[in-house]
Amino acid sequence: MSEEEIIQYLSNTPDFFVRNADVLDALTIPHPVNGRAISLLEYQVNHLRKSTAEYRGQFERLVEVARENESTMQKSRRLILAGLNCRSLDDLAVAVDDMVRDDFEVAFHTLILFGDHQDCSIKCHNLDVDQGLMPFTMNLDECFCGILPEKEMAYLFAEEAGQVNSVAVLPLLSRAGGDIEKRGLLILGSDKATTFDQEKGTFFLQHLADLLSAILLRLTP
């Protein structure tokens, strides 16, 4: 009789071991770790424990993801409400300051607008006279995590550049008509290299960048 036939027979006869309990008692299985013989019952208990541990790990990960999603939703909600209350670019700067302090808890950030905005206190960068100050950063159309070239770090963070060990760059873009127009940048800086690690995802950062871009476009013609 083949193994397949035995499996099929036992599957079709679920009460076999009930009617032949002495066979069940005599069955032994090698331990999966040390190789010693153990009873079928002990094997099943060990298997159930392993499965339970795996399910517990999966459950804990699901809870962690749910908490992260709730946190993301709350941060997005606060930014949307702040954006609706913005009436000027200076109001936007205040909203960004609050977001950086309350949601990211990072020590450094730089908000830059492209073009000439003389009526606000936000740092402006003239693209026509760029002079190659941010060649790497200016080429970014999506969020970036990691560290920037030393020259660009000095331009963005001035005398504090030496304290910044990781950054997140959020490009502020207009995608009207399918064309990408660069409107500005928000750069977050941390003194910890792991805060904005390149291996971390940028999905939430991209979401925030899109929200900030929408607010900025509402405040600028």
mmCIF file of N, CA and C in Angstrom, residues 70-207:
data_model
loop_
_atom_site.group_PDB
_atom_site.id
_atom_site.type_symbol
_atom_site.label_atom_id
_atom_site.label_comp_id
_atom_site.label_asym_id
_atom_site.label_seq_id
_atom_site.Cartn_x
_atom_site.Cartn_y
_atom_site.Cartn_z
ATOM 1 N N GLU A 70 -3.504 54.377 11.866
ATOM 2 C CA GLU A 70 -4.268 55.362 12.634
ATOM 3 C C GLU A 70 -3.449 56.622 12.842
ATOM 4 N N SER A 71 -2.158 56.450 13.152
ATOM 5 C CA SER A 71 -1.279 57.607 13.332
ATOM 6 C C SER A 71 -1.170 58.402 12.041
ATOM 7 N N THR A 72 -1.027 57.696 10.909
ATOM 8 C CA THR A 72 -0.945 58.371 9.613
ATOM 9 C C THR A 72 -2.214 59.163 9.333
ATOM 10 N N MET A 73 -3.362 58.570 9.631
ATOM 11 C CA MET A 73 -4.632 59.239 9.408
ATOM 12 C C MET A 73 -4.751 60.504 10.254
ATOM 13 N N GLN A 74 -4.334 60.419 11.518
ATOM 14 C CA GLN A 74 -4.421 61.578 12.403
ATOM 15 C C GLN A 74 -3.496 62.700 11.937
ATOM 16 N N LYS A 75 -2.272 62.339 11.515
ATOM 17 C CA LYS A 75 -1.346 63.348 11.019
ATOM 18 C C LYS A 75 -1.887 64.011 9.752
ATOM 19 N N SER A 76 -2.440 63.217 8.866
ATOM 20 C CA SER A 76 -2.999 63.749 7.629
ATOM 21 C C SER A 76 -4.173 64.676 7.936
ATOM 22 N N ARG A 77 -5.002 64.269 8.862
ATOM 23 C CA ARG A 77 -6.167 65.082 9.237
ATOM 24 C C ARG A 77 -5.731 66.436 9.788
ATOM 25 N N ARG A 78 -4.724 66.421 10.660
ATOM 26 C CA ARG A 78 -4.251 67.692 11.234
ATOM 27 C C ARG A 78 -3.695 68.605 10.149
ATOM 28 N N LEU A 79 -2.948 68.022 9.204
ATOM 29 C CA LEU A 79 -2.367 68.839 8.146
ATOM 30 C C LEU A 79 -3.448 69.403 7.234
ATOM 31 N N ILE A 80 -4.466 68.606 6.908
ATOM 32 C CA ILE A 80 -5.556 69.089 6.060
ATOM 33 C C ILE A 80 -6.293 70.247 6.731
ATOM 34 N N LEU A 81 -6.596 70.089 8.015
ATOM 35 C CA LEU A 81 -7.284 71.152 8.746
ATOM 36 C C LEU A 81 -6.430 72.414 8.811
ATOM 37 N N ALA A 82 -5.132 72.237 9.048
ATOM 38 C CA ALA A 82 -4.232 73.395 9.086
ATOM 39 C C ALA A 82 -4.183 74.063 7.717
ATOM 40 N N GLY A 83 -4.157 73.252 6.650
ATOM 41 C CA GLY A 83 -4.111 73.811 5.302
ATOM 42 C C GLY A 83 -5.358 74.607 4.963
ATOM 43 N N LEU A 84 -6.506 74.130 5.431
ATOM 44 C CA LEU A 84 -7.750 74.846 5.163
ATOM 45 C C LEU A 84 -7.776 76.202 5.858
ATOM 46 N N ASN A 85 -7.051 76.305 6.955
ATOM 47 C CA ASN A 85 -7.014 77.572 7.703
ATOM 48 C C ASN A 85 -5.932 78.527 7.208
ATOM 49 N N CYS A 86 -5.058 78.061 6.310
ATOM 50 C CA CYS A 86 -3.993 78.923 5.797
ATOM 51 C C CYS A 86 -4.563 79.976 4.854
ATOM 52 N N ARG A 87 -4.187 81.210 5.093
ATOM 53 C CA ARG A 87 -4.612 82.308 4.232
ATOM 54 C C ARG A 87 -3.440 82.971 3.536
ATOM 55 N N SER A 88 -2.247 82.594 3.913
ATOM 56 C CA SER A 88 -1.053 83.187 3.317
ATOM 57 C C SER A 88 0.088 82.187 3.384
ATOM 58 N N LEU A 89 1.185 82.487 2.690
ATOM 59 C CA LEU A 89 2.364 81.624 2.736
ATOM 60 C C LEU A 89 2.979 81.597 4.123
ATOM 61 N N ASP A 90 2.881 82.690 4.831
ATOM 62 C CA ASP A 90 3.387 82.698 6.209
ATOM 63 C C ASP A 90 2.565 81.750 7.091
ATOM 64 N N ASP A 91 1.252 81.653 6.831
ATOM 65 C CA ASP A 91 0.425 80.686 7.557
ATOM 66 C C ASP A 91 0.893 79.268 7.244
ATOM 67 N N LEU A 92 1.280 79.042 5.982
ATOM 68 C CA LEU A 92 1.800 77.724 5.594
ATOM 69 C C LEU A 92 3.070 77.406 6.359
ATOM 70 N N ALA A 93 3.932 78.401 6.520
ATOM 71 C CA ALA A 93 5.176 78.190 7.259
ATOM 72 C C ALA A 93 4.883 77.797 8.705
ATOM 73 N N VAL A 94 3.870 78.411 9.299
ATOM 74 C CA VAL A 94 3.493 78.067 10.671
ATOM 75 C C VAL A 94 2.951 76.638 10.728
ATOM 76 N N ALA A 95 2.126 76.265 9.748
ATOM 77 C CA ALA A 95 1.572 74.908 9.704
ATOM 78 C C ALA A 95 2.691 73.872 9.576
ATOM 79 N N VAL A 96 3.688 74.173 8.765
ATOM 80 C CA VAL A 96 4.821 73.261 8.592
ATOM 81 C C VAL A 96 5.610 73.156 9.896
ATOM 82 N N ASP A 97 5.845 74.283 10.557
ATOM 83 C CA ASP A 97 6.550 74.265 11.841
ATOM 84 C C ASP A 97 5.826 73.367 12.843
ATOM 85 N N ASP A 98 4.495 73.499 12.899
ATOM 86 C CA ASP A 98 3.708 72.682 13.832
ATOM 87 C C ASP A 98 3.804 71.203 13.475
ATOM 88 N N MET A 99 3.734 70.886 12.179
ATOM 89 C CA MET A 99 3.802 69.493 11.735
ATOM 90 C C MET A 99 5.155 68.879 12.088
ATOM 91 N N VAL A 100 6.228 69.624 11.832
ATOM 92 C CA VAL A 100 7.572 69.116 12.116
ATOM 93 C C VAL A 100 7.749 68.874 13.615
ATOM 94 N N ARG A 101 7.238 69.800 14.407
ATOM 95 C CA ARG A 101 7.400 69.672 15.854
ATOM 96 C C ARG A 101 6.528 68.564 16.431
ATOM 97 N N ASP A 102 5.254 68.519 16.046
ATOM 98 C CA ASP A 102 4.303 67.607 16.681
ATOM 99 C C ASP A 102 4.311 66.203 16.086
ATOM 100 N N ASP A 103 4.504 66.092 14.774
ATOM 101 C CA ASP A 103 4.369 64.791 14.124
ATOM 102 C C ASP A 103 5.701 64.092 13.884
ATOM 103 N N PHE A 104 6.735 64.843 13.567
ATOM 104 C CA PHE A 104 8.022 64.227 13.259
ATOM 105 C C PHE A 104 9.015 64.321 14.416
ATOM 106 N N GLU A 105 8.877 65.327 15.243
ATOM 107 C CA GLU A 105 9.770 65.515 16.386
ATOM 108 C C GLU A 105 11.235 65.507 15.956
ATOM 109 N N VAL A 106 11.519 66.202 14.861
ATOM 110 C CA VAL A 106 12.898 66.344 14.403
ATOM 111 C C VAL A 106 13.358 67.779 14.665
ATOM 112 N N ALA A 107 14.656 67.930 14.798
ATOM 113 C CA ALA A 107 15.200 69.210 15.244
ATOM 114 C C ALA A 107 15.373 70.228 14.123
ATOM 115 N N PHE A 108 15.470 69.753 12.882
ATOM 116 C CA PHE A 108 15.821 70.677 11.797
ATOM 117 C C PHE A 108 14.857 70.525 10.617
ATOM 118 N N HIS A 109 14.557 71.632 9.994
ATOM 119 C CA HIS A 109 13.811 71.570 8.743
ATOM 120 C C HIS A 109 14.023 72.864 7.968
ATOM 121 N N THR A 110 13.895 72.757 6.662
ATOM 122 C CA THR A 110 14.020 73.917 5.782
ATOM 123 C C THR A 110 12.900 73.858 4.750
ATOM 124 N N LEU A 111 12.149 74.938 4.668
ATOM 125 C CA LEU A 111 11.093 75.067 3.673
ATOM 126 C C LEU A 111 11.552 76.084 2.631
ATOM 127 N N ILE A 112 11.555 75.671 1.383
ATOM 128 C CA ILE A 112 12.029 76.534 0.293
ATOM 129 C C ILE A 112 10.946 76.636 -0.769
ATOM 130 N N LEU A 113 10.708 77.857 -1.241
ATOM 131 C CA LEU A 113 9.798 78.080 -2.361
ATOM 132 C C LEU A 113 10.609 78.496 -3.575
ATOM 133 N N PHE A 114 10.217 78.014 -4.729
ATOM 134 C CA PHE A 114 10.899 78.395 -5.964
ATOM 135 C C PHE A 114 10.213 79.633 -6.552
ATOM 136 N N GLY A 115 11.031 80.558 -6.993
ATOM 137 C CA GLY A 115 10.489 81.798 -7.541
ATOM 138 C C GLY A 115 10.683 82.954 -6.585
ATOM 139 N N ASP A 116 10.039 84.045 -6.891
ATOM 140 C CA ASP A 116 10.179 85.268 -6.098
ATOM 141 C C ASP A 116 8.899 85.516 -5.314
ATOM 142 N N HIS A 117 8.973 85.329 -3.997
ATOM 143 C CA HIS A 117 7.815 85.564 -3.131
ATOM 144 C C HIS A 117 8.232 86.572 -2.064
ATOM 145 N N GLN A 118 8.269 87.821 -2.449
ATOM 146 C CA GLN A 118 8.778 88.863 -1.557
ATOM 147 C C GLN A 118 7.841 89.157 -0.391
ATOM 148 N N ASP A 119 6.596 88.738 -0.507
ATOM 149 C CA ASP A 119 5.617 89.077 0.526
ATOM 150 C C ASP A 119 5.549 88.036 1.646
ATOM 151 N N CYS A 120 6.523 87.119 1.728
ATOM 152 C CA CYS A 120 6.493 86.124 2.793
ATOM 153 C C CYS A 120 7.893 85.937 3.366
ATOM 154 N N SER A 121 7.942 85.277 4.503
ATOM 155 C CA SER A 121 9.209 85.095 5.212
ATOM 156 C C SER A 121 9.891 83.774 4.859
ATOM 157 N N ILE A 122 9.276 82.978 3.995
ATOM 158 C CA ILE A 122 9.841 81.684 3.635
ATOM 159 C C ILE A 122 11.034 81.883 2.699
ATOM 160 N N LYS A 123 12.057 81.064 2.879
ATOM 161 C CA LYS A 123 13.245 81.135 2.032
ATOM 162 C C LYS A 123 12.878 80.836 0.587
ATOM 163 N N CYS A 124 13.320 81.680 -0.341
ATOM 164 C CA CYS A 124 13.026 81.501 -1.757
ATOM 165 C C CYS A 124 14.298 81.157 -2.531
ATOM 166 N N HIS A 125 14.109 80.400 -3.579
ATOM 167 C CA HIS A 125 15.228 79.965 -4.414
ATOM 168 C C HIS A 125 14.879 80.277 -5.863
ATOM 169 N N ASN A 126 15.686 81.113 -6.479
ATOM 170 C CA ASN A 126 15.454 81.531 -7.857
ATOM 171 C C ASN A 126 16.035 80.490 -8.813
ATOM 172 N N LEU A 127 15.175 79.827 -9.539
ATOM 173 C CA LEU A 127 15.625 78.769 -10.448
ATOM 174 C C LEU A 127 16.433 79.316 -11.616
ATOM 175 N N ASP A 128 16.184 80.585 -11.980
ATOM 176 C CA ASP A 128 16.894 81.169 -13.115
ATOM 177 C C ASP A 128 18.359 81.445 -12.800
ATOM 178 N N VAL A 129 18.665 81.638 -11.525
ATOM 179 C CA VAL A 129 20.055 81.903 -11.119
ATOM 180 C C VAL A 129 20.489 80.846 -10.095
ATOM 181 N N ASP A 130 20.145 79.608 -10.369
ATOM 182 C CA ASP A 130 20.373 78.511 -9.424
ATOM 183 C C ASP A 130 21.845 78.339 -9.082
ATOM 184 N N GLN A 131 22.729 78.464 -10.061
ATOM 185 C CA GLN A 131 24.179 78.343 -9.868
ATOM 186 C C GLN A 131 24.594 76.967 -9.326
ATOM 187 N N GLY A 132 23.772 75.965 -9.576
ATOM 188 C CA GLY A 132 24.131 74.609 -9.177
ATOM 189 C C GLY A 132 24.228 74.396 -7.687
ATOM 190 N N LEU A 133 23.419 75.125 -6.916
ATOM 191 C CA LEU A 133 23.506 74.993 -5.466
ATOM 192 C C LEU A 133 22.907 73.676 -4.959
ATOM 193 N N MET A 134 21.915 73.141 -5.679
ATOM 194 C CA MET A 134 21.255 71.907 -5.240
ATOM 195 C C MET A 134 21.030 70.970 -6.428
ATOM 196 N N PRO A 135 22.067 70.540 -7.126
ATOM 197 C CA PRO A 135 21.863 69.704 -8.318
ATOM 198 C C PRO A 135 21.182 68.373 -8.020
ATOM 199 N N PHE A 136 21.518 67.731 -6.896
ATOM 200 C CA PHE A 136 20.905 66.453 -6.550
ATOM 201 C C PHE A 136 19.460 66.650 -6.102
ATOM 202 N N THR A 137 19.270 67.571 -5.184
ATOM 203 C CA THR A 137 17.941 67.790 -4.617
ATOM 204 C C THR A 137 16.956 68.291 -5.662
ATOM 205 N N MET A 138 17.422 69.151 -6.551
ATOM 206 C CA MET A 138 16.541 69.723 -7.560
ATOM 207 C C MET A 138 16.046 68.683 -8.559
ATOM 208 N N ASN A 139 16.743 67.575 -8.698
ATOM 209 C CA ASN A 139 16.342 66.535 -9.646
ATOM 210 C C ASN A 139 15.313 65.570 -9.072
ATOM 211 N N LEU A 140 14.958 65.736 -7.817
ATOM 212 C CA LEU A 140 14.037 64.809 -7.172
ATOM 213 C C LEU A 140 12.588 65.165 -7.503
ATOM 214 N N ASP A 141 11.875 64.186 -8.036
ATOM 215 C CA ASP A 141 10.435 64.340 -8.282
ATOM 216 C C ASP A 141 9.613 63.549 -7.277
ATOM 217 N N GLU A 142 10.278 62.720 -6.477
ATOM 218 C CA GLU A 142 9.623 61.940 -5.441
ATOM 219 C C GLU A 142 10.400 62.082 -4.141
ATOM 220 N N CYS A 143 9.775 61.684 -3.054
ATOM 221 C CA CYS A 143 10.414 61.834 -1.748
ATOM 222 C C CYS A 143 11.683 60.987 -1.659
ATOM 223 N N PHE A 144 12.628 61.500 -0.894
ATOM 224 C CA PHE A 144 13.931 60.845 -0.748
ATOM 225 C C PHE A 144 14.317 60.813 0.723
ATOM 226 N N CYS A 145 14.888 59.695 1.156
ATOM 227 C CA CYS A 145 15.429 59.570 2.510
ATOM 228 C C CYS A 145 16.897 59.184 2.429
ATOM 229 N N GLY A 146 17.690 59.745 3.302
ATOM 230 C CA GLY A 146 19.111 59.417 3.320
ATOM 231 C C GLY A 146 19.932 60.624 3.727
ATOM 232 N N ILE A 147 20.977 60.893 2.977
ATOM 233 C CA ILE A 147 21.845 62.038 3.234
ATOM 234 C C ILE A 147 22.159 62.697 1.895
ATOM 235 N N LEU A 148 22.283 64.006 1.892
ATOM 236 C CA LEU A 148 22.529 64.767 0.677
ATOM 237 C C LEU A 148 24.012 65.109 0.558
ATOM 238 N N PRO A 149 24.451 65.496 -0.636
ATOM 239 C CA PRO A 149 25.845 65.933 -0.792
ATOM 240 C C PRO A 149 26.178 67.060 0.178
ATOM 241 N N GLU A 150 27.422 67.086 0.613
ATOM 242 C CA GLU A 150 27.856 68.034 1.645
ATOM 243 C C GLU A 150 27.570 69.486 1.267
ATOM 244 N N LYS A 151 27.787 69.830 0.006
ATOM 245 C CA LYS A 151 27.549 71.209 -0.441
ATOM 246 C C LYS A 151 26.077 71.592 -0.295
ATOM 247 N N GLU A 152 25.198 70.663 -0.627
ATOM 248 C CA GLU A 152 23.767 70.942 -0.530
ATOM 249 C C GLU A 152 23.298 70.987 0.926
ATOM 250 N N MET A 153 23.889 70.137 1.755
ATOM 251 C CA MET A 153 23.561 70.180 3.182
ATOM 252 C C MET A 153 23.915 71.536 3.767
ATOM 253 N N ALA A 154 25.074 72.073 3.371
ATOM 254 C CA ALA A 154 25.506 73.374 3.880
ATOM 255 C C ALA A 154 24.555 74.473 3.419
ATOM 256 N N TYR A 155 24.081 74.390 2.183
ATOM 257 C CA TYR A 155 23.160 75.409 1.671
ATOM 258 C C TYR A 155 21.809 75.339 2.375
ATOM 259 N N LEU A 156 21.349 74.121 2.656
ATOM 260 C CA LEU A 156 20.016 73.941 3.225
ATOM 261 C C LEU A 156 19.963 74.193 4.725
ATOM 262 N N PHE A 157 21.020 73.819 5.437
ATOM 263 C CA PHE A 157 20.976 73.900 6.893
ATOM 264 C C PHE A 157 22.012 74.858 7.486
ATOM 265 N N ALA A 158 22.804 75.500 6.627
ATOM 266 C CA ALA A 158 23.785 76.500 7.069
ATOM 267 C C ALA A 158 24.685 75.938 8.167
ATOM 268 N N GLU A 159 24.836 76.667 9.278
ATOM 269 C CA GLU A 159 25.772 76.250 10.318
ATOM 270 C C GLU A 159 25.317 75.005 11.074
ATOM 271 N N GLU A 160 24.062 74.609 10.905
ATOM 272 C CA GLU A 160 23.556 73.408 11.586
ATOM 273 C C GLU A 160 23.778 72.130 10.763
ATOM 274 N N ALA A 161 24.328 72.256 9.570
ATOM 275 C CA ALA A 161 24.477 71.109 8.665
ATOM 276 C C ALA A 161 25.274 69.980 9.298
ATOM 277 N N GLY A 162 26.279 70.289 10.094
ATOM 278 C CA GLY A 162 27.106 69.261 10.715
ATOM 279 C C GLY A 162 26.370 68.418 11.731
ATOM 280 N N GLN A 163 25.210 68.907 12.212
ATOM 281 C CA GLN A 163 24.436 68.158 13.201
ATOM 282 C C GLN A 163 23.396 67.235 12.565
ATOM 283 N N VAL A 164 23.201 67.370 11.253
ATOM 284 C CA VAL A 164 22.173 66.602 10.558
ATOM 285 C C VAL A 164 22.789 65.326 9.978
ATOM 286 N N ASN A 165 22.266 64.181 10.386
ATOM 287 C CA ASN A 165 22.811 62.892 9.953
ATOM 288 C C ASN A 165 21.873 62.107 9.035
ATOM 289 N N SER A 166 20.664 62.576 8.848
ATOM 290 C CA SER A 166 19.756 61.986 7.862
ATOM 291 C C SER A 166 18.685 63.005 7.520
ATOM 292 N N VAL A 167 18.199 62.938 6.281
ATOM 293 C CA VAL A 167 17.193 63.903 5.840
ATOM 294 C C VAL A 167 16.084 63.189 5.082
ATOM 295 N N ALA A 168 14.934 63.860 5.044
ATOM 296 C CA ALA A 168 13.832 63.459 4.171
ATOM 297 C C ALA A 168 13.497 64.665 3.310
ATOM 298 N N VAL A 169 13.515 64.486 2.010
ATOM 299 C CA VAL A 169 13.211 65.563 1.070
ATOM 300 C C VAL A 169 11.810 65.346 0.520
ATOM 301 N N LEU A 170 10.941 66.354 0.670
ATOM 302 C CA LEU A 170 9.578 66.292 0.161
ATOM 303 C C LEU A 170 9.433 67.324 -0.949
ATOM 304 N N PRO A 171 9.482 66.927 -2.218
ATOM 305 C CA PRO A 171 9.293 67.880 -3.312
ATOM 306 C C PRO A 171 7.837 68.368 -3.343
ATOM 307 N N LEU A 172 7.672 69.667 -3.509
ATOM 308 C CA LEU A 172 6.339 70.257 -3.611
ATOM 309 C C LEU A 172 6.107 70.582 -5.076
ATOM 310 N N LEU A 173 5.167 69.862 -5.699
ATOM 311 C CA LEU A 173 5.026 69.900 -7.145
ATOM 312 C C LEU A 173 3.606 70.242 -7.566
ATOM 313 N N SER A 174 3.500 70.778 -8.772
ATOM 314 C CA SER A 174 2.222 70.917 -9.458
ATOM 315 C C SER A 174 2.230 69.931 -10.617
ATOM 316 N N ARG A 175 1.157 69.132 -10.721
ATOM 317 C CA ARG A 175 1.067 68.158 -11.806
ATOM 318 C C ARG A 175 -0.102 68.480 -12.731
ATOM 319 N N ALA A 176 -0.468 69.743 -12.806
ATOM 320 C CA ALA A 176 -1.598 70.154 -13.630
ATOM 321 C C ALA A 176 -1.334 69.833 -15.100
ATOM 322 N N GLY A 177 -2.329 69.229 -15.738
ATOM 323 C CA GLY A 177 -2.193 68.904 -17.153
ATOM 324 C C GLY A 177 -1.187 67.820 -17.445
ATOM 325 N N GLY A 178 -0.734 67.113 -16.423
ATOM 326 C CA GLY A 178 0.237 66.055 -16.635
ATOM 327 C C GLY A 178 1.677 66.528 -16.632
ATOM 328 N N ASP A 179 1.896 67.851 -16.621
ATOM 329 C CA ASP A 179 3.252 68.406 -16.585
ATOM 330 C C ASP A 179 3.667 68.647 -15.140
ATOM 331 N N ILE A 180 4.901 68.310 -14.835
ATOM 332 C CA ILE A 180 5.416 68.516 -13.481
ATOM 333 C C ILE A 180 6.090 69.876 -13.390
ATOM 334 N N GLU A 181 5.592 70.690 -12.467
ATOM 335 C CA GLU A 181 6.204 71.994 -12.199
ATOM 336 C C GLU A 181 6.666 72.024 -10.749
ATOM 337 N N LYS A 182 7.938 72.292 -10.536
ATOM 338 C CA LYS A 182 8.497 72.303 -9.193
ATOM 339 C C LYS A 182 8.192 73.631 -8.528
ATOM 340 N N ARG A 183 7.500 73.560 -7.379
ATOM 341 C CA ARG A 183 7.086 74.765 -6.661
ATOM 342 C C ARG A 183 7.893 75.013 -5.398
ATOM 343 N N GLY A 184 8.514 73.958 -4.848
ATOM 344 C CA GLY A 184 9.277 74.143 -3.619
ATOM 345 C C GLY A 184 9.760 72.832 -3.050
ATOM 346 N N LEU A 185 10.345 72.914 -1.860
ATOM 347 C CA LEU A 185 10.888 71.746 -1.176
ATOM 348 C C LEU A 185 10.691 71.893 0.325
ATOM 349 N N LEU A 186 10.418 70.783 0.973
ATOM 350 C CA LEU A 186 10.487 70.721 2.429
ATOM 351 C C LEU A 186 11.520 69.656 2.766
ATOM 352 N N ILE A 187 12.551 70.054 3.497
ATOM 353 C CA ILE A 187 13.602 69.122 3.895
ATOM 354 C C ILE A 187 13.590 68.981 5.408
ATOM 355 N N LEU A 188 13.378 67.755 5.881
ATOM 356 C CA LEU A 188 13.413 67.447 7.307
ATOM 357 C C LEU A 188 14.774 66.875 7.646
ATOM 358 N N GLY A 189 15.350 67.315 8.745
ATOM 359 C CA GLY A 189 16.667 66.843 9.141
ATOM 360 C C GLY A 189 16.678 66.311 10.558
ATOM 361 N N SER A 190 17.373 65.193 10.750
ATOM 362 C CA SER A 190 17.479 64.586 12.079
ATOM 363 C C SER A 190 18.945 64.382 12.441
ATOM 364 N N ASP A 191 19.227 64.437 13.744
ATOM 365 C CA ASP A 191 20.588 64.167 14.196
ATOM 366 C C ASP A 191 20.869 62.669 14.262
ATOM 367 N N LYS A 192 19.842 61.836 14.027
ATOM 368 C CA LYS A 192 20.011 60.376 14.036
ATOM 369 C C LYS A 192 20.036 59.867 12.607
ATOM 370 N N ALA A 193 20.997 58.982 12.306
ATOM 371 C CA ALA A 193 21.122 58.442 10.952
ATOM 372 C C ALA A 193 19.976 57.498 10.611
ATOM 373 N N THR A 194 19.305 56.945 11.611
ATOM 374 C CA THR A 194 18.249 55.958 11.363
ATOM 375 C C THR A 194 16.866 56.581 11.193
ATOM 376 N N THR A 195 16.717 57.864 11.496
ATOM 377 C CA THR A 195 15.391 58.477 11.418
ATOM 378 C C THR A 195 14.850 58.459 9.995
ATOM 379 N N PHE A 196 15.678 58.872 9.046
ATOM 380 C CA PHE A 196 15.277 58.874 7.638
ATOM 381 C C PHE A 196 16.258 57.995 6.853
ATOM 382 N N ASP A 197 16.204 56.711 7.140
ATOM 383 C CA ASP A 197 17.090 55.753 6.486
ATOM 384 C C ASP A 197 16.602 55.458 5.075
ATOM 385 N N GLN A 198 17.544 55.227 4.148
ATOM 386 C CA GLN A 198 17.182 54.956 2.760
ATOM 387 C C GLN A 198 16.342 53.696 2.615
ATOM 388 N N GLU A 199 16.486 52.755 3.548
ATOM 389 C CA GLU A 199 15.753 51.500 3.447
ATOM 390 C C GLU A 199 14.305 51.639 3.890
ATOM 391 N N LYS A 200 13.967 52.752 4.535
ATOM 392 C CA LYS A 200 12.598 52.954 4.980
ATOM 393 C C LYS A 200 11.736 53.437 3.816
ATOM 394 N N GLY A 201 10.479 53.082 3.850
ATOM 395 C CA GLY A 201 9.571 53.492 2.791
ATOM 396 C C GLY A 201 9.250 54.978 2.860
ATOM 397 N N THR A 202 8.789 55.517 1.733
ATOM 398 C CA THR A 202 8.463 56.943 1.657
ATOM 399 C C THR A 202 6.983 57.163 1.367
ATOM 400 N N PHE A 203 6.154 56.125 1.551
ATOM 401 C CA PHE A 203 4.736 56.253 1.199
ATOM 402 C C PHE A 203 4.069 57.383 1.979
ATOM 403 N N PHE A 204 4.260 57.404 3.295
ATOM 404 C CA PHE A 204 3.627 58.444 4.112
ATOM 405 C C PHE A 204 4.208 59.818 3.793
ATOM 406 N N LEU A 205 5.520 59.883 3.582
ATOM 407 C CA LEU A 205 6.140 61.151 3.223
ATOM 408 C C LEU A 205 5.575 61.677 1.907
ATOM 409 N N GLN A 206 5.370 60.776 0.942
ATOM 410 C CA GLN A 206 4.816 61.194 -0.339
ATOM 411 C C GLN A 206 3.387 61.701 -0.165
ATOM 412 N N HIS A 207 2.650 61.076 0.710
ATOM 413 C CA HIS A 207 1.287 61.524 1.009
ATOM 414 C C HIS A 207 1.305 62.942 1.576
#
